[in-house]
Amino acid sequence: MTNKFYLQIAKHSWLLLLPLLFSCSTPDGNTKYEDAPFRQVAVSEKLQDGYWLESADFDADGDADLIGYGLTMGLITLYVNPGAEELNGEDPALWESRLIKELKQPVGMDHADVDQDGLMDVVICYEYGETQKTCLRDGGKIIWMKNPGPENKGEWEDRYIGQTMAMHRLRFGKFTQNENLELLALPVVGDSGDIHTIIPIYYYEKPEQVLEVDRWPRTLIDSSFFEIIHDAFIVKNPALSDFDVALIASQQGISWLYYGRDQKWHIDNIAKGATSLEDYENTEDWFTGTNTACPGKIGENPFAYIAALEPFHGGIVSTYQHNPASWEWDRFVLHKYGEIDEQGYGVGHFVITQDLDGDQNEEFLVAFPRPPKGVLYVKPLDLEQNLYDTLRVSGESAARITIDDYNLDGKPDFATIGYNVPGYYEDPSPRVLVFLNNEPPLTAKKEE
């Protein structure tokens, strides 16, 4: 019996009723999965808390670094990549950690070269509140932090952008034109104390003299449609817009948000997500819709499918495929993991797509913070027959997943951070981990 397992999911199949069995993982050192397609390397051990993880070359040396933090301690930490030679060795050392800022209750982050000095800066929102039901009405402050360069190992300078209660996700892009950086600002709820309220969403324009202003100009996009926004991905979709567009996961399901060629903002709701309230009959809160949705590319089609985790903090892994006959997106539930707790929270938190095995088709990774915790690798085999392979590649709590080539071998790797947030789930030993992409190409095999 190996530590690999296999699940092939067929449309309208009785296999959907089978529970997915998870292998065991040891918490120390590199991964103990036999013949694992990823090699687990510890970046940082024994975090005090954990929530967010961001990947980019922050010290401008050619290697992808990480920034991670939790909501409680608010210690924004840069983890410096030790380099390909060290990572490819038998016993890689922990990455150097640098405290670059301490903030009260930080939540979402994104990165870009804001001041165009060649260094990667970050944007972050903070002063969130204890939970989404107790958001600070004067909180949700947004700042960008100027990268001081590799020689300065101290705190990064911060500059104010704006403020909106319950600020949760921030996404850089060029949404209304193709010249100037803009920031999409997405709160998680619209009011403190009542999570099922309409959310105002805005975008901020980067000022020309970005180092000299007190705040960025803010424009309201919509305050009539979205409730409980959890995540968004920014992509190009020429069928909708000449600019960047957002694929948003919310209580309404999956929606395109974009600035059209008619110079107006549009919201195209393409799927309702999970709609059943059966699991919420005895819970404090209830959720429908979608938690995270990310488009998957097959061959030359960048939107061959959409991978989704549903609903908010839920454990339902779904895919969507566009039906040319009906012009609708058909939903297929691959599996339902874990249970809904008394508060109304499930076991999942994040999904991301990427071509991990180099076959020109994108697979997707699913992050589970709480038991059964870990990361699933899901590979589409035949979309027409709705066939997928599913392989568990980590057994440790994962709140977020970032993808980069950390050891410079030309293959995409991924990194995770454990989830430890009071009021939701507190993993007893959250860590930052990197999973190096091994040869041969990933192929899930039947358990022997």
Coordinates of C-alpha atoms in Angstrom, one line a residue, residues 175-338:
F175 CA -9.2 47.8 -15.3
T176 CA -10.4 51.0 -17.2
Q177 CA -7.3 51.7 -19.4
N178 CA -3.9 50.1 -20.2
E179 CA -1.5 52.7 -19.0
N180 CA -1.9 53.3 -15.3
L181 CA -2.0 50.9 -12.3
E182 CA -5.4 50.6 -10.6
L183 CA -6.4 48.7 -7.4
L184 CA -9.6 46.8 -7.1
A185 CA -10.8 46.9 -3.4
L186 CA -13.2 44.1 -2.3
P187 CA -14.7 44.0 1.2
V188 CA -15.9 40.6 2.5
V189 CA -19.3 42.0 3.9
G190 CA -21.2 45.2 3.6
D191 CA -22.0 45.8 7.3
S192 CA -20.7 44.9 10.7
G193 CA -23.1 42.6 12.5
D194 CA -25.0 41.4 9.5
I195 CA -22.9 39.5 7.0
H196 CA -25.7 39.2 4.4
T197 CA -25.7 42.8 3.2
I198 CA -24.8 44.4 -0.1
I199 CA -21.1 45.2 -0.5
P200 CA -19.8 48.5 -2.0
I201 CA -16.8 47.7 -4.3
Y202 CA -14.4 50.4 -5.5
Y203 CA -11.3 50.9 -7.5
Y204 CA -8.4 53.2 -6.7
E205 CA -6.3 55.0 -9.4
K206 CA -2.6 55.3 -8.7
P207 CA -1.7 59.0 -8.7
E208 CA 1.0 60.2 -11.0
Q209 CA 3.0 61.6 -8.1
V210 CA 2.5 58.5 -6.0
L211 CA 5.2 59.4 -3.4
E212 CA 3.7 62.8 -2.8
V213 CA 0.0 62.3 -2.2
D214 CA -2.0 61.7 1.0
R215 CA -4.4 59.1 -0.6
W216 CA -5.4 57.6 -3.9
P217 CA -8.6 58.7 -5.8
R218 CA -11.4 56.2 -5.2
T219 CA -14.4 55.4 -7.5
L220 CA -17.4 53.4 -6.7
I221 CA -18.0 50.5 -9.1
D222 CA -21.2 48.9 -7.6
S223 CA -23.2 48.8 -4.4
S224 CA -26.2 46.7 -5.5
F225 CA -25.2 43.2 -6.3
F226 CA -22.4 41.4 -4.3
E227 CA -22.7 39.8 -0.9
I228 CA -19.9 37.9 1.0
I229 CA -17.1 38.3 -1.5
H230 CA -14.3 35.9 -0.6
D231 CA -11.8 36.0 -3.6
A232 CA -11.1 37.3 -7.0
F233 CA -8.6 36.5 -9.8
I234 CA -7.5 39.1 -12.4
V235 CA -7.2 37.8 -16.0
K236 CA -7.5 38.9 -19.6
N237 CA -10.8 38.1 -21.4
P238 CA -10.9 39.8 -24.8
A239 CA -14.5 38.7 -25.3
L240 CA -15.5 41.1 -22.5
S241 CA -13.0 43.9 -22.4
D242 CA -9.8 45.4 -23.7
F243 CA -8.6 45.7 -20.1
D244 CA -8.1 43.4 -17.1
V245 CA -11.2 41.7 -15.8
A246 CA -12.0 40.1 -12.4
L247 CA -13.5 36.7 -11.8
I248 CA -15.2 37.2 -8.4
A249 CA -16.4 34.5 -6.0
S250 CA -19.2 35.6 -3.8
Q251 CA -22.6 34.5 -2.3
Q252 CA -24.0 35.1 -5.8
G253 CA -21.7 32.4 -7.1
I254 CA -19.2 33.2 -9.9
S255 CA -19.2 36.6 -11.7
W256 CA -17.2 38.5 -14.3
L257 CA -16.6 42.1 -13.3
Y258 CA -15.2 44.3 -16.1
Y259 CA -15.2 47.7 -17.7
G260 CA -16.6 47.2 -21.2
R261 CA -16.0 48.8 -24.5
D262 CA -19.1 50.9 -23.9
Q263 CA -17.1 52.6 -21.0
K264 CA -19.4 51.2 -18.4
W265 CA -18.9 48.6 -15.6
H266 CA -20.6 45.3 -16.0
I267 CA -21.3 42.3 -13.8
D268 CA -22.0 39.0 -15.6
N269 CA -23.1 36.4 -13.1
I270 CA -22.3 33.1 -14.9
A271 CA -23.0 30.6 -12.1
K272 CA -24.9 30.5 -8.8
G273 CA -22.5 28.1 -7.0
A274 CA -23.8 26.0 -4.1
T275 CA -27.4 26.7 -3.4
S276 CA -28.5 24.1 -0.8
L277 CA -28.9 25.1 2.8
E278 CA -29.2 21.5 4.0
D279 CA -25.9 21.7 6.0
Y280 CA -26.9 24.9 7.7
E281 CA -30.1 23.9 9.5
N282 CA -28.5 24.1 13.0
T283 CA -25.6 26.5 12.4
E284 CA -25.1 30.1 13.6
D285 CA -24.6 31.4 10.0
W286 CA -25.4 30.0 6.5
F287 CA -23.6 30.4 3.2
T288 CA -24.3 29.8 -0.5
G289 CA -22.5 30.6 -3.6
T290 CA -18.7 30.3 -4.2
N291 CA -15.7 30.7 -2.1
T292 CA -13.0 30.8 -4.8
A293 CA -13.1 30.4 -8.5
C294 CA -10.2 30.2 -10.9
P295 CA -10.2 29.6 -14.7
G296 CA -8.4 26.6 -16.1
K297 CA -6.6 26.5 -19.5
I298 CA -6.7 23.4 -21.7
G299 CA -4.6 23.7 -24.8
E300 CA -5.3 27.1 -26.4
N301 CA -8.6 27.6 -24.5
P302 CA -7.9 29.8 -21.4
F303 CA -11.4 29.2 -20.1
A304 CA -11.9 25.5 -20.8
Y305 CA -13.1 25.1 -17.2
I306 CA -13.4 27.0 -14.0
A307 CA -12.2 25.3 -10.8
A308 CA -14.2 26.2 -7.7
L309 CA -14.4 25.7 -3.9
E310 CA -17.9 26.2 -2.5
P311 CA -19.6 27.9 -0.6
F312 CA -17.8 30.4 1.7
H313 CA -15.2 28.4 3.6
G314 CA -16.9 25.3 2.3
G315 CA -15.6 21.9 1.3
I316 CA -17.3 21.3 -2.1
V317 CA -14.9 21.0 -5.0
S318 CA -16.6 21.8 -8.2
T319 CA -15.8 22.5 -11.9
Y320 CA -17.7 24.5 -14.4
Q321 CA -17.7 24.1 -18.2
H322 CA -19.3 26.4 -20.7
N323 CA -22.2 24.8 -22.6
P324 CA -22.3 26.2 -26.2
A325 CA -25.8 24.9 -26.7
S326 CA -27.3 26.8 -23.8
W327 CA -24.7 29.5 -23.3
E328 CA -24.7 28.5 -19.6
W329 CA -21.8 27.2 -17.4
D330 CA -22.7 23.7 -16.3
R331 CA -21.6 22.8 -12.8
F332 CA -20.1 19.4 -11.8
V333 CA -19.5 18.5 -8.2
L334 CA -16.3 16.4 -7.9
H335 CA -16.4 15.8 -4.2
K336 CA -17.6 17.2 -0.8
Y337 CA -15.0 17.2 2.0
G338 CA -15.4 17.5 5.7

